[in-house]
C-alpha positions as CSV (number, residue, x, y, z in Angstrom):
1,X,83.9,125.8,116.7
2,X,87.8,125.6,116.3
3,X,89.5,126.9,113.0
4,X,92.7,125.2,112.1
5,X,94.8,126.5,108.7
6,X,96.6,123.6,106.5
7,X,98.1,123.6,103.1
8,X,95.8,120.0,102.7
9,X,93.3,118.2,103.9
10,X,92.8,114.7,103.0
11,X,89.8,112.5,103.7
12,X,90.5,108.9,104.5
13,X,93.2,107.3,105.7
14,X,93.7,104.2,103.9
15,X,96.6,103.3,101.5
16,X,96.2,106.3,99.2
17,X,94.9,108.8,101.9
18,X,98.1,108.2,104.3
19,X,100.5,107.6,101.8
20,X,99.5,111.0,100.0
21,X,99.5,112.7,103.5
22,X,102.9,111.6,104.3
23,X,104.5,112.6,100.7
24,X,102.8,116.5,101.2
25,X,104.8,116.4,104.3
26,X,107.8,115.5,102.8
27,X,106.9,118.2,100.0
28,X,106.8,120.5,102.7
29,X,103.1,121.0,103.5
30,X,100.9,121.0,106.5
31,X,98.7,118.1,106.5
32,X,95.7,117.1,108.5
33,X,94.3,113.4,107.4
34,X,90.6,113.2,108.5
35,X,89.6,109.4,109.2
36,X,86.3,107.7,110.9
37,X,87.1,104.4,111.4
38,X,89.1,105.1,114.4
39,X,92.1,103.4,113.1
40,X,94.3,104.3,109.6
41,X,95.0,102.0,107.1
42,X,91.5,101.7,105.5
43,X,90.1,99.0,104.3
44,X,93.4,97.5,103.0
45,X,94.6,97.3,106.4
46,X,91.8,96.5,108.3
47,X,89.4,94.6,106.9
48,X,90.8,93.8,103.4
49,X,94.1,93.1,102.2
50,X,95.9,92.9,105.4
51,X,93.9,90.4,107.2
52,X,92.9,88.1,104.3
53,X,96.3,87.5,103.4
54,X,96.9,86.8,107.4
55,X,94.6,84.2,107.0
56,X,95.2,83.0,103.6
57,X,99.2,82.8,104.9
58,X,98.0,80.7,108.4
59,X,95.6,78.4,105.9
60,X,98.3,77.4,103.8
61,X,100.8,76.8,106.4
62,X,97.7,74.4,107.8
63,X,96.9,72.6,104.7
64,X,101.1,72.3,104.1
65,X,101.4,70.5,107.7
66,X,98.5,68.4,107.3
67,X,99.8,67.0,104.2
68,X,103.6,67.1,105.0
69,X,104.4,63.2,104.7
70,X,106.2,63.4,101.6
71,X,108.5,66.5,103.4
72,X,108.6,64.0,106.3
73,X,106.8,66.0,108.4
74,X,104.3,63.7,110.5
75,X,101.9,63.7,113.4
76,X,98.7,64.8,114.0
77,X,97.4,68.3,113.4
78,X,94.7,70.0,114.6
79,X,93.4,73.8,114.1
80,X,92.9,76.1,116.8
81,X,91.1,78.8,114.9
82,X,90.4,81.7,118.0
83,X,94.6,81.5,117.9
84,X,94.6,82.2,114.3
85,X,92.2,84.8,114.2
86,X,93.9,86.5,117.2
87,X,97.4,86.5,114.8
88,X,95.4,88.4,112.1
89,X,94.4,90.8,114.4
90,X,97.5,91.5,115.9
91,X,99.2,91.8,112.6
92,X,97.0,94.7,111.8
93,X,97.2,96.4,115.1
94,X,100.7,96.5,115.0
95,X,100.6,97.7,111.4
96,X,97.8,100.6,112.1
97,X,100.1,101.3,114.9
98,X,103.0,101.4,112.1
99,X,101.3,104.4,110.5
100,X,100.1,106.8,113.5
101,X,104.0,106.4,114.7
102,X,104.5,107.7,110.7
103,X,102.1,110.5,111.1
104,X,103.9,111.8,114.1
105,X,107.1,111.5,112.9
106,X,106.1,113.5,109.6
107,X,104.4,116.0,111.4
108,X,101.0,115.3,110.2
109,X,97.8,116.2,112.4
110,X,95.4,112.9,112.7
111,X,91.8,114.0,113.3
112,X,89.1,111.6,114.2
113,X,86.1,111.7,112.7
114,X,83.7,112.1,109.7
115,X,84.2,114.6,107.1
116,X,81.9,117.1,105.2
117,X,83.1,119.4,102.5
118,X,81.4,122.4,103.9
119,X,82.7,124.7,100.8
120,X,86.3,124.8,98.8
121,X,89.0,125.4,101.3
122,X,86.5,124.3,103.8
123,X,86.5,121.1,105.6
124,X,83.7,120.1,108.5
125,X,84.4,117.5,110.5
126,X,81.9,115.7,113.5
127,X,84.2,114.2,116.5
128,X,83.2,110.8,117.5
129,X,81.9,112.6,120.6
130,X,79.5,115.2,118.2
131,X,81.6,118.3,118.7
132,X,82.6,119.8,115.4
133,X,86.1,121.4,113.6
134,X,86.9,123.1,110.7
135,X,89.5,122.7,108.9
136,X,90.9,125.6,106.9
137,X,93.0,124.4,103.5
138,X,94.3,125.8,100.7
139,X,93.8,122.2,99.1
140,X,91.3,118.9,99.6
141,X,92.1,115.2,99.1
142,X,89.4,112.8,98.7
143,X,90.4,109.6,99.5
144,X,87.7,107.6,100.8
145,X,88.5,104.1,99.3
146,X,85.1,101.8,98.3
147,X,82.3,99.8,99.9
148,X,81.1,96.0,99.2
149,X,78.8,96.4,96.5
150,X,75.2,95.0,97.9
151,X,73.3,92.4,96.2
152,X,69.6,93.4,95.5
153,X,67.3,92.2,97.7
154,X,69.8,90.3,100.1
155,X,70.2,91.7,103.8
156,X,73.5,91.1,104.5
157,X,73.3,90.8,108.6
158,X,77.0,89.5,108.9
159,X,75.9,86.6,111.0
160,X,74.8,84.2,108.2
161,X,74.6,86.2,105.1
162,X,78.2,87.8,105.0
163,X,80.0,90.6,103.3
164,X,84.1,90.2,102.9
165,X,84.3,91.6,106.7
166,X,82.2,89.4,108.3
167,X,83.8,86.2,105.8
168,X,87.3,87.1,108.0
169,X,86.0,86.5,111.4
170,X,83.8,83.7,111.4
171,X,83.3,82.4,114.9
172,X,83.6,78.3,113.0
173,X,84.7,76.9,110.5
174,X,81.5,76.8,108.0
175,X,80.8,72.9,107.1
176,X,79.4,74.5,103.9
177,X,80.1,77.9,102.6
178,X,78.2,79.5,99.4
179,X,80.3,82.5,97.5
180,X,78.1,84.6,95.2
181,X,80.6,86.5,93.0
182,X,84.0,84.6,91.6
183,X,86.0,87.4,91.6
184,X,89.4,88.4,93.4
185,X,87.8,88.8,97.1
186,X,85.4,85.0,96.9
187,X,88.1,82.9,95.4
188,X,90.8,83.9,98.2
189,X,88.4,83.9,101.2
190,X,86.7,81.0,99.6
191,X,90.6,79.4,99.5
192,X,90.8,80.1,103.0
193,X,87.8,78.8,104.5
194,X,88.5,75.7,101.9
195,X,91.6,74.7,103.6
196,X,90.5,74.8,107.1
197,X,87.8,72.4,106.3
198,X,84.8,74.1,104.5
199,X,82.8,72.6,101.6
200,X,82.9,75.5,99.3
201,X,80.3,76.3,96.4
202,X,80.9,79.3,94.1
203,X,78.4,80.6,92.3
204,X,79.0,83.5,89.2
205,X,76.2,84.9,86.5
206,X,79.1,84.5,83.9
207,X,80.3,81.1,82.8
208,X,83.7,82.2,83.4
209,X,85.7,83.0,86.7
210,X,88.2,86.2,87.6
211,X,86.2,88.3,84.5
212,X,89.6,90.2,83.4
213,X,92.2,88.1,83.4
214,X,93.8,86.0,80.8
215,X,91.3,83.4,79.7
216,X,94.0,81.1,79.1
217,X,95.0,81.8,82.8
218,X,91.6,82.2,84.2
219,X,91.0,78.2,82.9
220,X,93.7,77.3,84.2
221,X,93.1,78.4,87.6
222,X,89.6,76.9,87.7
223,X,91.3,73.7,87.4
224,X,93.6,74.0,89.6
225,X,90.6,75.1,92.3
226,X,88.1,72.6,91.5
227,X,91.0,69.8,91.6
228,X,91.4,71.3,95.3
229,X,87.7,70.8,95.7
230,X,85.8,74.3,95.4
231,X,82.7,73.5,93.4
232,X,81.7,76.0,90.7
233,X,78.2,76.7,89.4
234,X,79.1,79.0,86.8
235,X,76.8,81.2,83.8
236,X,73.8,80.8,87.2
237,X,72.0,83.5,88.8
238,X,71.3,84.0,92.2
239,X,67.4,84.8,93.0
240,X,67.7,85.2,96.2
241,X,69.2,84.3,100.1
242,X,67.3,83.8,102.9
243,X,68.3,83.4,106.5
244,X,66.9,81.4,109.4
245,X,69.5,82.6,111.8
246,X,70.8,79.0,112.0
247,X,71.7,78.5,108.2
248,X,71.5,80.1,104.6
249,X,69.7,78.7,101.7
250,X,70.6,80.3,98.2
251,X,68.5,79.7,95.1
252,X,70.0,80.0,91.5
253,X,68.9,79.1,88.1
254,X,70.9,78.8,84.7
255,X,71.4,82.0,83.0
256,X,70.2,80.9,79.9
257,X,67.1,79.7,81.6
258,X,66.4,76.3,83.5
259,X,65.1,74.8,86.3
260,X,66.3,76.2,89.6
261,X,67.8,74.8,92.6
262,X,68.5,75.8,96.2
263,X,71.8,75.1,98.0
264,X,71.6,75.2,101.6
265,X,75.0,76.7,103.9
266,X,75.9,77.5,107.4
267,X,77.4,80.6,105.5
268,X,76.8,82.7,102.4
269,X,79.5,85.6,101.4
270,X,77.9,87.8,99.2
271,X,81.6,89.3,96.7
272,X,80.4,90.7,93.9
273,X,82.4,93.7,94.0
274,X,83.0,96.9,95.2
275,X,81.5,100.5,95.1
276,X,82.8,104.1,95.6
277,X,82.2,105.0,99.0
278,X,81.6,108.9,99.3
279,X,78.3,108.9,101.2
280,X,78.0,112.2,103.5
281,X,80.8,114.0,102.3
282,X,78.6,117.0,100.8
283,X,79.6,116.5,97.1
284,X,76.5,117.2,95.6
285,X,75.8,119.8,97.5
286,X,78.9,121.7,96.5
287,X,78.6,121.0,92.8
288,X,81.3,118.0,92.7
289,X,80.9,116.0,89.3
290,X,80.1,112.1,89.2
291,X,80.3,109.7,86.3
292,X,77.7,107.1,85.5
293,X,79.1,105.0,88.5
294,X,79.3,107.3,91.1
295,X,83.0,107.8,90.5
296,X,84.5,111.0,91.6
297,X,85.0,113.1,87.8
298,X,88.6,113.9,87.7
299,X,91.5,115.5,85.3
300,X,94.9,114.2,84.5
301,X,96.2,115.8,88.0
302,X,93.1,114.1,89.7
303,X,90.8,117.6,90.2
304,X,87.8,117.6,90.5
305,X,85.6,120.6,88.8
306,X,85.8,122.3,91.4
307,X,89.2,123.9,91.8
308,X,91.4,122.9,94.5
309,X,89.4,119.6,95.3
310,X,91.0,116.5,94.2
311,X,90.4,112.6,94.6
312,X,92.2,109.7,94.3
313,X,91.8,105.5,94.7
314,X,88.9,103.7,94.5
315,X,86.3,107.2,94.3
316,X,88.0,107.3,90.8
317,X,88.3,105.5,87.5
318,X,90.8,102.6,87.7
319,X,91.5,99.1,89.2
320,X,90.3,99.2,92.8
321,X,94.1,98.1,94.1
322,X,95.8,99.4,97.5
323,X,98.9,100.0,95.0
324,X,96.8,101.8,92.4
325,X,95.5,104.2,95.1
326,X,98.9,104.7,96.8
327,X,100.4,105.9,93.2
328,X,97.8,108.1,92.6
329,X,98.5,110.0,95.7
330,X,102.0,110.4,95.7
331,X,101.2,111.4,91.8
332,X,98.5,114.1,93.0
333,X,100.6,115.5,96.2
334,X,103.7,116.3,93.9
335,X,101.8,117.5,90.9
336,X,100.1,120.1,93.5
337,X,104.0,120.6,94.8
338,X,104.6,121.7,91.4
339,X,106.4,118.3,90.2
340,X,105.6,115.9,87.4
341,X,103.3,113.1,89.5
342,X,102.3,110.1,86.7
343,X,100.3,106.8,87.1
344,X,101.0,104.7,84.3
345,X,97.4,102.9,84.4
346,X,98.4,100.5,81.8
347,X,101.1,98.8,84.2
348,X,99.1,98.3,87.3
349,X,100.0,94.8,88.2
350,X,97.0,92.8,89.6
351,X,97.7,89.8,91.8
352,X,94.8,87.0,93.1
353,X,96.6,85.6,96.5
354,X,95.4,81.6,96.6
355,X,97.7,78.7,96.5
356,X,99.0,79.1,93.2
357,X,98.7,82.7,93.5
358,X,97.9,84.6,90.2
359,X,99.4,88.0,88.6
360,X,99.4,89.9,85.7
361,X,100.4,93.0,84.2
362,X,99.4,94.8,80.9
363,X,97.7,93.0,77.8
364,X,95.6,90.0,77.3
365,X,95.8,87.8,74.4
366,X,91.9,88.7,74.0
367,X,92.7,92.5,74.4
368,X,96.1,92.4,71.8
369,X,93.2,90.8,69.8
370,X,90.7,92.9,70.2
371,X,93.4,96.0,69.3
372,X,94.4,93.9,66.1
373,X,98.4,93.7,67.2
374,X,100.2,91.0,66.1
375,X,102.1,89.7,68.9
376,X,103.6,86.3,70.0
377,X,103.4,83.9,72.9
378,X,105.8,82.6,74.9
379,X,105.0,80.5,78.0
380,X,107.1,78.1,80.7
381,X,105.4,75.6,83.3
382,X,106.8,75.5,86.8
383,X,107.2,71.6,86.4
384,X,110.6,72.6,84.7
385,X,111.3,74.8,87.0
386,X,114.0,73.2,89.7
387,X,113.2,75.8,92.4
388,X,108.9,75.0,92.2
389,X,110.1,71.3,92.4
390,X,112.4,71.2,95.5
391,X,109.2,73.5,97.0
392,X,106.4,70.9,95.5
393,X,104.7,73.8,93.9
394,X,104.5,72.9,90.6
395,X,101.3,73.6,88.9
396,X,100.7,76.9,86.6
397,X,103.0,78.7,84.2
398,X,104.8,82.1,82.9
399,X,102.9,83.7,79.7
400,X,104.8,86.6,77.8
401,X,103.6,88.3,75.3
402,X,105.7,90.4,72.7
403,X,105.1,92.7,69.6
404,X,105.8,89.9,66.6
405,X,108.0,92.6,65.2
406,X,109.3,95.3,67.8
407,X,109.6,92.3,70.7
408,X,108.4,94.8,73.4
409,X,106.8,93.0,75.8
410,X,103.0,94.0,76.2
411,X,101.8,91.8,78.8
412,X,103.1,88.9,81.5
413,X,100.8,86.5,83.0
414,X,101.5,84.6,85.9
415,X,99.9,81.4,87.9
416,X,101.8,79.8,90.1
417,X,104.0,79.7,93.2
418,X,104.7,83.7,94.6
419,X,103.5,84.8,91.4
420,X,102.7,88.4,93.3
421,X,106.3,88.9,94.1
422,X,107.1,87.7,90.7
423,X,105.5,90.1,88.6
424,X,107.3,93.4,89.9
425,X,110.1,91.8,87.6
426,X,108.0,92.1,84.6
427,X,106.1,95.5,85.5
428,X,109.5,96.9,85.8
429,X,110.6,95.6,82.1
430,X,107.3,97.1,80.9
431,X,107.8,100.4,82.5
432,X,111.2,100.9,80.6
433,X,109.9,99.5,77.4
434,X,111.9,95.9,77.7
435,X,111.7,93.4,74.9
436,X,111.5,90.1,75.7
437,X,115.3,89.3,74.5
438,X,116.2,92.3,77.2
439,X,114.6,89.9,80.3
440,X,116.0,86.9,78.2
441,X,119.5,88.2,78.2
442,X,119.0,89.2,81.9
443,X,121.0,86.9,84.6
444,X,118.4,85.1,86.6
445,X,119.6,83.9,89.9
446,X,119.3,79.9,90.4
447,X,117.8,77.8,91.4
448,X,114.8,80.5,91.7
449,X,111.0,81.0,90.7
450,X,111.8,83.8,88.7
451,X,114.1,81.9,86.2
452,X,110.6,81.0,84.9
453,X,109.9,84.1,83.7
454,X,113.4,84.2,81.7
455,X,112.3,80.9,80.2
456,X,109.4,82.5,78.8
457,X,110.6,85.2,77.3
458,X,113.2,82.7,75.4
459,X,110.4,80.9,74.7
460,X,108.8,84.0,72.6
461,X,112.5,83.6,70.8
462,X,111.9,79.9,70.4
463,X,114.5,79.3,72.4
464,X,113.4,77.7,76.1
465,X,116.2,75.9,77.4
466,X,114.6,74.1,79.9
467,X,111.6,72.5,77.8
């Protein structure tokens, strides 16, 4: 057994994992990232956010081209799917790639395999080939990212009962597709799958889709996606999912109580959600604390209990968002350099990437509510937007919401066209406090998306131009 000294450790390289390890080595430490997959990136990269937005990019371009008459595009389309998929997976390779070529040039030491916190200061880790290391450090990083959350009592055998990774490299195109779950993950592989030619049936226990967001917004995009033809069953519960290896059947019943049904699919995605994934890393074992969720227990500088163990991303409290777990490592790597690392957890934006994408950032209307703050609204559609009409992309709005008497913006809704790029505009105002007459009186360029949001913030000030 080989001993190897470093100033951290951290387990998992996904977004926050390999983002932290790469700001320690700017800070001046020597860093050793432990991952098993045998590729970095995580899930984000390799079976998430990367590849899903490969396809939901390809999808869109499809659907645009097949319906391209009134752009006087014409001719016959077709779908080669194996050439698609084969794009999504060379966008990732070439972005895993991306990061080893960071890790060498930062001087960080990229060990394969599955780690074990043997003790503090102590990490164990067993080689894809069973030999064993340990890792000397004078710090840990937990960074193992989450898990798809398993439905009880359905076997999901990724060949006709599917989890998210399975839902990206279907070998057809379903003719029916069930999603249990709509949140974030169904709705965009659902999107996906949808355009390509799938008859798509959502089913959620609450009679609401995208729990969360903006209920304003949230109707709104259920609209939009049942106008593009995804069927929901909503406020049903699933009672189980059954295979024959050739096709799925699901049966549900009301919520409220009913007579059930079954609905039959070549595929059924199982997306309710996601867990913390710390399985085998010895936590109990060495005394490391767990909430109620099997979250990783941590202070404002993200230790853990035990001293000079820390965690950060999806193990811990918070949004489970790439972004989210990238700031909390660069927040935890320079508060262990002795610098002033901060996640303000209030402004993580949160974006849903169909066709109108969606995005927000801070408050609700239900949660400004809920708080008893007086606030006001101010909202612009995209059908007066001249930029969403040369583009065709019209549906959806801008939502601002604003202290009635300070005018400090508390929260910005978005639905519509490149609402994700969008809303870095508005988490930026939030971040330095910005009333809505500061992104008013803020020179939008034109004709552009974003004037929309400037539109909306007159529009708190009863002052739209454009409507």
């Amino acid at each position: 057994m080989s001993e190897v000294s470093y100033d951290l450790v951290v387990i998992g390289g996904g977004p926050g994992g390999y983002v932290a390890a790469i700001r320690a080595a700017q800070l001046g430490m020597k860093v050793a990232c432990v991952e098993k997959r045998g590729k970095l990136g995580g899930t984000c990269l390799n079976v998430g956010c990367i590849p899903s937005k490969a396809l939901l990019h390809s999808s869109e371009l499809f659907e645009e081209a097949k319906h391209g008459e009134k752009h006087g595009i014409v001719g016959k389309i077709s779908l080669d799917l194996k050439a698609m998929l084969a794009r999504k997976v060379d966008v990732v390779e070439n972005l895993t790639k991306g990061i080893e070529g960071l890790f060498k040039k930062n001087k960080i030491d990229y060990v394969l395999g599955a780690a074990m916190i043997a003790a503090p200061g102590k990490v164990g880790v067993t080689t894809p080939d069973s030999k064993s290391l340990l890792l000397n450090t004078k710090r840990i990083l937990i960074a193992t990212g989450s898990e798809p959350t398993p439905f009880p009592g359905v076997t999901i055998d990724e060949k006709r009962i599917i989890s998210s990774t399975g839902a990206l490299s279907l070998p057809e195109v379903p003719k029916k597709l069930v999603i249990i779950g709509a949140g974030v993950i169904g709705l965009e592989l659902g999107s996906v799958w949808r355009r390509l030619g799938a008859e798509v049936t959502v089913v959620e226990f609450l009679d609401r889709i995208t729990p969360g967001l903006d209920i304003e917004i949230s109707r709104q995009f259920q609209k939009i996606l049942e106008k593009q033809g995804i069927i929901f069953k909503l406020a049903t519960k699933v009672t189980g999912v059954k295979s024959s290896g050739k096709d799925a059947v699901v049966t549900a019943e009301p919520v409220a109580g009913g007579k059930g049904e079954e609905i039959k699919a070549d595929y059924v995605l199982v997306a309710i959600g996601r867990r913390p994934y710390t399985e085998g890393l010895g936590l109990k074992e060495i005394g490391v604390a767990l909430d109620e969720r099997n979250r990783i227990q941590v202070d404002g500088h993200f230790e853990t209990n035990i001293k000079g163990i820390y965690a950060i991303g999806d193990v811990i409290a918070g949004p489970m968002l790439a972004h989210k777990a990238e700031e909390d490592g660069i927040a935890a790597v320079e508060t262990m350099a002795g610098q002033a690392g901060h996640v303000n957890y209030d402004l993580v934006p949160s974006v849903i990437y169909t066709m109108p994408e969606v995005a927000c950032v801070g408050k609700t209307e239900e949660q400004l509510k809920a708080e008893n703050v007086n606030y006001k609204v101010g909202k612009f559609p995209f059908m007066a937007n001249s930029r969403a009409r040369t583009m065709g992309n019209t549906e959806g709005f801008v939502k601002i919401l604003a202290d009635s008497t300070t005018d400090e913006v508390y929260g910005v809704h978005i639905i519509g066209p490149q609402a994700g790029t969008m809303i870095a505009e508005a988490a930026i105002a939030m971040e330095f406090k910005a009333s809505s007459e500061d992104i008013a009186r803020t020179c939008h360029s034109h004709p552009d998306l974003n004037e929309a949001i400037k539109e909306a913030a007159m529009a708190v000030l009863g002052r739209a131009i454009h409507i």
